[in-house]
mmCIF file of C-alpha atoms in Angstrom:
data_model
loop_
_atom_site.group_PDB
_atom_site.id
_atom_site.type_symbol
_atom_site.label_atom_id
_atom_site.label_comp_id
_atom_site.label_asym_id
_atom_site.label_seq_id
_atom_site.Cartn_x
_atom_site.Cartn_y
_atom_site.Cartn_z
ATOM 1 C CA GLN A 24 -2.554 -9.773 -25.075
ATOM 2 C CA VAL A 25 -0.801 -9.655 -21.721
ATOM 3 C CA GLN A 26 -2.523 -8.237 -18.650
ATOM 4 C CA LEU A 27 -0.415 -6.953 -15.773
ATOM 5 C CA VAL A 28 -1.706 -6.253 -12.285
ATOM 6 C CA GLU A 29 0.451 -4.554 -9.652
ATOM 7 C CA SER A 30 -0.058 -4.836 -5.907
ATOM 8 C CA GLY A 31 1.737 -4.068 -2.676
ATOM 9 C CA GLY A 32 1.744 -0.295 -2.674
ATOM 10 C CA GLY A 33 0.867 1.737 0.366
ATOM 11 C CA LEU A 34 2.026 4.252 2.940
ATOM 12 C CA VAL A 35 5.369 3.756 4.658
ATOM 13 C CA GLN A 36 7.679 5.900 6.744
ATOM 14 C CA THR A 37 11.107 7.052 5.646
ATOM 15 C CA GLY A 38 13.575 4.192 5.998
ATOM 16 C CA GLY A 39 10.890 1.551 5.714
ATOM 17 C CA SER A 40 10.379 -1.220 3.180
ATOM 18 C CA LEU A 41 7.727 -2.397 0.760
ATOM 19 C CA ARG A 42 7.543 -5.228 -1.725
ATOM 20 C CA LEU A 43 5.615 -4.702 -4.916
ATOM 21 C CA SER A 44 4.295 -7.577 -6.997
ATOM 22 C CA CYS A 45 3.128 -7.699 -10.578
ATOM 23 C CA THR A 46 1.301 -10.745 -11.871
ATOM 24 C CA ALA A 47 0.907 -11.385 -15.572
ATOM 25 C CA SER A 48 -1.737 -13.300 -17.471
ATOM 26 C CA GLY A 49 -2.508 -13.953 -21.100
ATOM 27 C CA GLY A 50 0.973 -14.556 -22.393
ATOM 28 C CA THR A 51 4.186 -16.542 -21.984
ATOM 29 C CA PHE A 52 5.674 -14.758 -19.002
ATOM 30 C CA SER A 53 9.152 -16.201 -19.372
ATOM 31 C CA SER A 54 9.481 -14.735 -22.864
ATOM 32 C CA TYR A 55 9.239 -11.144 -21.589
ATOM 33 C CA SER A 56 11.688 -8.881 -19.886
ATOM 34 C CA MET A 57 9.885 -7.256 -16.974
ATOM 35 C CA GLY A 58 10.448 -3.679 -15.893
ATOM 36 C CA TRP A 59 9.381 -1.348 -13.135
ATOM 37 C CA PHE A 60 8.804 2.343 -13.734
ATOM 38 C CA ARG A 61 7.437 5.153 -11.609
ATOM 39 C CA GLN A 62 5.789 8.519 -11.996
ATOM 40 C CA ALA A 63 5.886 11.077 -9.242
ATOM 41 C CA PRO A 64 3.336 13.911 -9.059
ATOM 42 C CA GLY A 65 4.110 16.544 -11.659
ATOM 43 C CA LYS A 66 6.970 14.548 -13.172
ATOM 44 C CA GLU A 67 7.479 12.311 -16.156
ATOM 45 C CA ARG A 68 7.495 8.560 -15.801
ATOM 46 C CA GLU A 69 10.984 7.168 -15.233
ATOM 47 C CA PHE A 70 12.731 3.827 -15.357
ATOM 48 C CA VAL A 71 13.390 2.061 -12.037
ATOM 49 C CA ALA A 72 14.564 -1.500 -12.688
ATOM 50 C CA VAL A 73 14.362 -4.372 -15.136
ATOM 51 C CA VAL A 74 14.904 -8.117 -15.030
ATOM 52 C CA MET A 75 15.637 -9.628 -18.418
ATOM 53 C CA ARG A 76 13.760 -12.622 -19.750
ATOM 54 C CA SER A 77 16.801 -14.865 -19.899
ATOM 55 C CA PRO A 78 19.078 -15.425 -18.173
ATOM 56 C CA GLY A 79 17.586 -12.903 -15.793
ATOM 57 C CA PHE A 80 20.116 -10.102 -15.770
ATOM 58 C CA THR A 81 19.018 -7.058 -13.783
ATOM 59 C CA PHE A 82 19.602 -3.355 -14.257
ATOM 60 C CA TYR A 83 18.716 -0.396 -12.030
ATOM 61 C CA SER A 84 18.478 3.334 -12.197
ATOM 62 C CA ASN A 85 21.148 5.138 -10.204
ATOM 63 C CA SER A 86 18.523 6.571 -7.867
ATOM 64 C CA VAL A 87 17.491 3.139 -6.546
ATOM 65 C CA LYS A 88 20.658 1.059 -6.987
ATOM 66 C CA GLY A 89 21.619 -0.612 -3.726
ATOM 67 C CA ARG A 90 18.170 -0.048 -2.174
ATOM 68 C CA PHE A 91 15.780 -1.821 -4.561
ATOM 69 C CA THR A 92 15.924 -5.399 -5.835
ATOM 70 C CA VAL A 93 13.980 -6.732 -8.803
ATOM 71 C CA SER A 94 13.314 -10.455 -9.182
ATOM 72 C CA ARG A 95 10.976 -12.771 -11.013
ATOM 73 C CA ASP A 96 9.263 -16.102 -10.445
ATOM 74 C CA ASN A 97 8.427 -17.565 -13.832
ATOM 75 C CA ALA A 98 6.452 -20.420 -12.263
ATOM 76 C CA LYS A 99 4.087 -17.849 -10.732
ATOM 77 C CA ASN A 100 4.132 -15.354 -13.635
ATOM 78 C CA THR A 101 5.149 -12.690 -11.162
ATOM 79 C CA VAL A 102 7.813 -10.020 -10.918
ATOM 80 C CA PHE A 103 8.739 -8.377 -7.627
ATOM 81 C CA LEU A 104 10.308 -5.121 -6.561
ATOM 82 C CA GLN A 105 11.726 -5.164 -3.052
ATOM 83 C CA MET A 106 12.181 -1.577 -1.893
ATOM 84 C CA ASN A 107 14.295 -0.873 1.172
ATOM 85 C CA SER A 108 15.515 2.324 2.818
ATOM 86 C CA LEU A 109 12.666 4.235 1.254
ATOM 87 C CA LYS A 110 12.869 7.998 0.932
ATOM 88 C CA PRO A 111 10.157 10.632 0.423
ATOM 89 C CA GLU A 112 11.437 11.106 -3.125
ATOM 90 C CA ASP A 113 10.452 7.502 -3.870
ATOM 91 C CA THR A 114 6.802 8.544 -3.599
ATOM 92 C CA ALA A 115 5.165 7.762 -6.927
ATOM 93 C CA VAL A 116 2.808 5.509 -8.799
ATOM 94 C CA TYR A 117 4.787 2.402 -9.682
ATOM 95 C CA TYR A 118 4.076 0.573 -12.919
ATOM 96 C CA CYS A 119 5.261 -2.768 -14.181
ATOM 97 C CA ALA A 120 5.684 -3.436 -17.863
ATOM 98 C CA ALA A 121 6.556 -6.314 -20.164
ATOM 99 C CA GLY A 122 8.642 -6.216 -23.297
ATOM 100 C CA SER A 123 9.741 -8.927 -25.667
ATOM 101 C CA ARG A 124 12.627 -7.009 -27.246
ATOM 102 C CA ILE A 125 14.131 -4.236 -25.192
ATOM 103 C CA THR A 126 17.270 -2.197 -24.923
ATOM 104 C CA ILE A 127 18.160 -0.189 -21.864
ATOM 105 C CA ALA A 128 18.602 3.048 -23.801
ATOM 106 C CA THR A 129 15.019 2.987 -25.106
ATOM 107 C CA ILE A 130 13.393 0.797 -22.490
ATOM 108 C CA GLN A 131 10.197 2.760 -21.941
ATOM 109 C CA ASP A 132 9.444 2.918 -25.651
ATOM 110 C CA ASP A 133 10.282 -0.779 -26.042
ATOM 111 C CA MET A 134 7.756 -2.056 -23.497
ATOM 112 C CA ASP A 135 4.755 -3.775 -25.049
ATOM 113 C CA TYR A 136 2.353 -3.995 -22.107
ATOM 114 C CA TRP A 137 1.741 -1.894 -19.004
ATOM 115 C CA GLY A 138 -0.108 -2.327 -15.755
ATOM 116 C CA LYS A 139 -2.305 0.352 -14.210
ATOM 117 C CA GLY A 140 0.065 1.083 -11.368
ATOM 118 C CA THR A 141 0.156 1.004 -7.590
ATOM 119 C CA LEU A 142 0.741 4.030 -5.376
ATOM 120 C CA VAL A 143 3.682 4.179 -2.990
ATOM 121 C CA THR A 144 3.774 7.026 -0.497
ATOM 122 C CA VAL A 145 6.785 7.568 1.740
ATOM 123 C CA SER A 146 6.182 9.934 4.626
ATOM 124 C CA SER A 147 8.953 12.033 6.126
#
């Protein structure tokens, strides 16, 4: 069983930056692809970014491409989401997730483990 704990959320102004972290325990971190998802108030959860287990390819949703960067540190069992040029529409609870066998088309369904989320609020 893998446990995931997100941190780094908070309140930031439009145009600002935040870096989210997600630390894993209880499994072999390097064997999982790690994804970030978000759920805004009144909306369904959506995919944000993923970094594959090996060799670390990344993929982003169109809404964050060029502003967000996902990375991982296998030595620290941690995945990061650097968020720049934040907009009010980025306001959401951000979740990290781990999956051993994923495809982009069905990525949410393919994730095996989920964290409890961290809230990001972008003020206008």
